[in-house]
Short mmCIF file of C-alpha atoms in Angstrom, two decimals:
data_model
loop_
_atom_site.label_atom_id
_atom_site.label_comp_id
_atom_site.label_asym_id
_atom_site.label_seq_id
_atom_site.Cartn_x
_atom_site.Cartn_y
_atom_site.Cartn_z
CA UNK A 11 7.50 46.84 112.54
CA UNK A 12 8.37 43.97 110.00
CA UNK A 13 10.13 41.68 112.38
CA UNK A 14 13.46 39.66 111.52
CA UNK A 15 13.42 38.99 107.83
CA UNK A 16 15.20 35.89 106.46
CA UNK A 17 15.79 34.87 102.65
CA UNK A 18 15.41 32.88 100.99
CA UNK A 19 12.56 30.87 103.01
CA UNK A 20 13.50 27.62 101.15
CA UNK A 21 16.71 26.64 99.43
CA UNK A 22 17.35 23.29 97.75
CA UNK A 23 20.88 22.64 96.34
CA UNK A 24 23.16 20.00 95.44
CA UNK A 25 26.29 18.72 97.52
CA UNK A 26 29.36 20.92 96.91
CA UNK A 27 27.48 24.04 96.06
CA UNK A 28 27.87 27.34 97.86
CA UNK A 29 24.66 28.55 100.06
CA UNK A 30 24.29 31.88 101.30
CA UNK A 31 21.67 32.67 103.77
CA UNK A 32 20.69 36.26 104.57
CA UNK A 33 19.07 37.99 107.51
CA UNK A 34 17.95 41.42 108.32
CA UNK A 35 17.45 42.10 112.05
CA UNK A 36 14.92 44.45 113.62
CA UNK A 37 15.85 47.96 113.22
CA UNK A 38 17.58 49.17 116.44
CA UNK A 39 18.62 45.90 117.70
CA UNK A 40 22.38 45.35 118.11
CA UNK A 41 22.46 41.66 118.83
CA UNK A 42 21.97 39.15 116.25
CA UNK A 43 21.99 35.33 116.37
CA UNK A 44 22.26 32.49 114.13
CA UNK A 45 20.88 28.95 115.02
CA UNK A 46 20.36 25.69 113.33
CA UNK A 47 17.50 23.37 114.16
CA UNK A 48 17.42 19.59 113.19
CA UNK A 49 15.43 16.72 114.35
CA UNK A 50 18.66 14.96 115.56
CA UNK A 51 20.46 17.99 117.34
CA UNK A 52 17.37 20.28 118.34
CA UNK A 53 18.21 24.09 118.46
CA UNK A 54 22.05 25.04 118.22
CA UNK A 55 23.59 28.30 118.41
CA UNK A 56 25.92 28.68 115.65
CA UNK A 57 27.29 32.27 116.25
CA UNK A 58 26.26 35.62 117.61
CA UNK A 59 27.07 39.31 117.07
CA UNK A 60 27.18 42.28 119.04
CA UNK A 61 27.14 45.69 117.39
CA UNK A 62 28.31 43.86 114.25
CA UNK A 63 31.36 42.14 116.00
CA UNK A 64 31.36 38.24 116.20
CA UNK A 65 31.19 37.56 119.92
CA UNK A 66 31.10 33.53 120.20
CA UNK A 67 31.36 31.48 117.13
CA UNK A 68 32.15 28.19 119.14
CA UNK A 69 29.02 26.62 117.71
CA UNK A 70 30.01 27.07 114.11
CA UNK A 71 30.32 23.24 112.94
CA UNK A 72 33.66 23.64 110.90
CA UNK A 73 35.43 25.75 108.64
CA UNK A 74 32.74 25.29 105.83
CA UNK A 75 30.66 27.69 107.74
CA UNK A 76 31.34 31.29 107.78
CA UNK A 77 29.18 34.25 108.91
CA UNK A 78 29.28 37.98 108.42
CA UNK A 79 27.68 41.23 109.63
CA UNK A 80 28.84 44.17 107.63
CA UNK A 81 26.52 46.57 109.08
CA UNK A 82 23.76 46.72 111.66
CA UNK A 83 20.83 45.88 109.27
CA UNK A 84 22.34 42.84 107.42
CA UNK A 85 24.07 39.55 108.20
CA UNK A 86 24.87 36.36 105.95
CA UNK A 87 25.58 32.66 106.95
CA UNK A 88 27.46 30.97 104.12
CA UNK A 89 28.29 27.17 103.70
CA UNK A 90 30.97 26.37 101.20
CA UNK A 91 31.01 23.64 100.11
CA UNK A 92 27.57 22.45 101.37
CA UNK A 93 26.99 18.69 102.35
CA UNK A 94 23.78 16.67 102.92
CA UNK A 95 24.13 16.84 106.68
CA UNK A 96 23.82 20.70 106.49
CA UNK A 97 20.26 20.19 105.75
CA UNK A 98 18.18 21.85 108.36
CA UNK A 99 16.33 25.09 109.34
CA UNK A 100 18.36 28.08 109.98
CA UNK A 101 16.98 30.76 112.19
CA UNK A 102 18.23 34.34 112.75
CA UNK A 103 17.47 36.22 115.90
CA UNK A 104 17.98 39.62 117.19
CA UNK A 105 17.49 41.41 120.48
CA UNK A 106 18.33 44.91 121.83
CA UNK A 107 21.23 45.35 124.23
CA UNK A 108 23.07 42.84 126.23
CA UNK A 109 20.62 42.37 128.92
CA UNK A 110 20.36 38.62 129.82
CA UNK A 111 16.90 38.77 130.21
CA UNK A 112 16.23 40.56 126.89
CA UNK A 113 13.97 38.90 124.49
CA UNK A 114 15.29 37.38 121.45
CA UNK A 115 12.94 37.76 118.21
CA UNK A 116 13.17 35.09 115.73
CA UNK A 117 12.81 35.17 112.06
CA UNK A 118 10.75 32.56 110.08
CA UNK A 119 13.72 30.47 109.22
CA UNK A 120 15.40 29.24 106.06
CA UNK A 121 14.73 25.50 105.31
CA UNK A 122 17.81 24.24 103.54
CA UNK A 123 17.98 20.94 101.76
CA UNK A 124 21.35 19.75 100.35
CA UNK A 125 20.91 16.79 97.93
CA UNK B 13 27.97 23.06 131.15
CA UNK B 14 24.52 24.49 130.89
CA UNK B 15 21.63 22.13 130.10
CA UNK B 16 17.82 22.39 129.91
CA UNK B 17 15.81 19.02 129.98
CA UNK B 18 12.17 18.83 129.14
CA UNK B 19 9.88 16.01 128.70
CA UNK B 20 9.78 14.29 125.34
CA UNK B 21 6.53 14.52 123.29
CA UNK B 22 4.53 14.41 121.37
CA UNK B 23 1.75 15.40 124.26
CA UNK B 24 -1.63 14.68 122.71
CA UNK B 25 -4.63 16.16 124.54
CA UNK B 26 -8.16 17.00 124.05
CA UNK B 27 -9.58 20.57 123.81
CA UNK B 28 -9.97 22.01 127.40
CA UNK B 29 -7.68 19.55 129.07
CA UNK B 30 -4.71 20.48 131.57
CA UNK B 31 -1.46 20.81 129.98
CA UNK B 32 1.90 20.44 131.95
CA UNK B 33 5.15 20.29 130.21
CA UNK B 34 8.10 19.61 132.71
CA UNK B 35 11.39 21.48 132.45
CA UNK B 36 14.46 21.22 134.62
CA UNK B 37 17.73 22.99 134.07
CA UNK B 38 21.44 22.87 135.24
CA UNK B 39 23.43 25.89 135.48
CA UNK B 40 25.55 27.74 137.77
CA UNK B 41 24.69 31.13 139.14
CA UNK B 42 21.19 32.51 138.58
CA UNK B 43 19.93 32.10 135.11
CA UNK B 44 16.63 33.50 133.47
CA UNK B 45 14.27 31.16 132.23
CA UNK B 46 12.14 31.29 129.19
CA UNK B 47 9.47 29.46 127.30
CA UNK B 48 9.27 29.83 123.60
CA UNK B 49 6.48 28.55 121.20
CA UNK B 50 7.01 27.45 117.63
CA UNK B 51 3.83 27.10 115.60
CA UNK B 52 4.19 25.04 112.39
CA UNK B 53 6.20 26.55 109.68
CA UNK B 54 7.33 29.64 111.82
CA UNK B 55 10.02 30.81 113.95
CA UNK B 56 10.16 30.82 117.72
CA UNK B 57 8.12 33.34 119.72
CA UNK B 58 8.77 34.13 123.27
CA UNK B 59 5.77 32.85 125.47
CA UNK B 60 6.91 33.92 129.01
CA UNK B 61 9.98 34.35 131.12
CA UNK B 62 11.21 34.71 134.70
CA UNK B 63 14.27 36.34 135.87
CA UNK B 64 14.39 35.35 139.59
CA UNK B 65 13.61 32.46 141.89
CA UNK B 66 9.83 32.39 142.77
CA UNK B 67 8.78 34.55 139.63
CA UNK B 68 5.88 33.50 137.94
CA UNK B 69 5.85 34.09 134.12
CA UNK B 70 2.42 34.17 132.56
CA UNK B 71 0.88 34.89 128.99
CA UNK B 72 -2.03 33.55 126.91
CA UNK B 73 -3.21 31.44 129.81
CA UNK B 74 0.07 29.71 130.20
CA UNK B 75 2.14 29.89 133.51
CA UNK B 76 5.42 28.67 134.74
CA UNK B 77 7.08 29.47 138.08
CA UNK B 78 10.94 29.67 138.50
CA UNK B 79 11.75 27.13 141.20
CA UNK B 80 15.33 27.29 142.27
CA UNK B 81 15.11 24.58 144.91
CA UNK B 82 14.13 22.09 142.45
CA UNK B 83 15.89 23.72 139.46
CA UNK B 84 12.47 23.67 137.46
CA UNK B 85 10.42 25.81 135.26
CA UNK B 86 7.35 23.75 134.42
CA UNK B 87 4.76 25.01 131.83
CA UNK B 88 0.99 24.71 132.54
CA UNK B 89 -2.22 25.94 130.99
CA UNK B 90 -5.63 25.01 132.61
CA UNK B 91 -7.68 24.54 129.43
CA UNK B 92 -5.78 24.10 126.11
CA UNK B 93 -7.42 24.98 122.63
CA UNK B 94 -6.61 23.60 119.20
CA UNK B 95 -4.72 26.63 118.42
CA UNK B 96 -2.11 25.88 121.21
CA UNK B 97 -0.90 22.94 119.16
CA UNK B 98 2.89 23.80 118.60
CA UNK B 99 6.34 22.84 119.73
CA UNK B 100 7.38 24.34 123.21
CA UNK B 101 10.93 25.11 124.08
CA UNK B 102 12.26 25.63 127.51
CA UNK B 103 15.46 27.86 127.55
CA UNK B 104 17.90 29.75 129.96
CA UNK B 105 20.14 32.60 129.69
CA UNK B 106 22.92 32.93 132.38
CA UNK B 107 23.49 36.33 134.07
CA UNK B 108 25.98 38.57 132.03
CA UNK B 109 25.38 36.29 129.09
CA UNK B 110 23.61 36.43 125.62
CA UNK B 111 23.37 32.92 124.73
CA UNK B 112 20.17 31.07 125.00
CA UNK B 113 20.38 27.24 125.78
CA UNK B 114 17.44 25.32 124.66
CA UNK B 115 15.78 22.07 125.68
CA UNK B 116 14.82 19.62 123.02
CA UNK B 117 11.34 20.92 122.51
CA UNK B 118 7.91 19.27 123.43
CA UNK B 119 5.42 18.72 120.63
CA UNK B 120 1.86 19.34 121.70
CA UNK B 121 -1.21 18.29 119.58
CA UNK B 122 -4.53 19.38 120.76
CA UNK B 123 -7.45 17.58 119.23
CA UNK B 124 -11.10 19.05 119.04
#
């Protein structure tokens, strides 16, 4: 199994530009999570989907952030317009079922730098 | 709300030393508890978990026991290796939930 795949691995952009981060979950997993990791705030859950439906987006920082999951094998996190404070590592994770002890499998992350 | 508190790092050890990373939590009900490890440049990996009081999770020589009376889940390893250098995260999920609540992470550096 290829694991959770994220692209790009690194993204450098200028303030005001649109940024799209991509995630392919593990085949057969029906829950998908987007996290952000910064030195200041640690790991934060931004949004999660179950069966392609957004369940909880309370962690999305503001309207500049949006996430979609058009099918079971693909999700995007978009930032428009981007700002320097959005610089962080963004992780996607997936898990099977809704069991509360189910392991979440993390992708390698996308390191975003907004200049 | 739910929260996880773990000791701040960095923790610097010599090879074969004993490692303890403290973790305490605040949550209503009976959460499941996890330790994740993040190696440099990688995503998080599940290290071990415990789903009820007095359960002991173990993996790769690491152990942690779910202590409900002290709301703790301290991570221990008897003899660390250089390859254990990483950031360790304590986390919880509440029953009927899907959201992991993470601690701030503890960086461990093992020197040869």
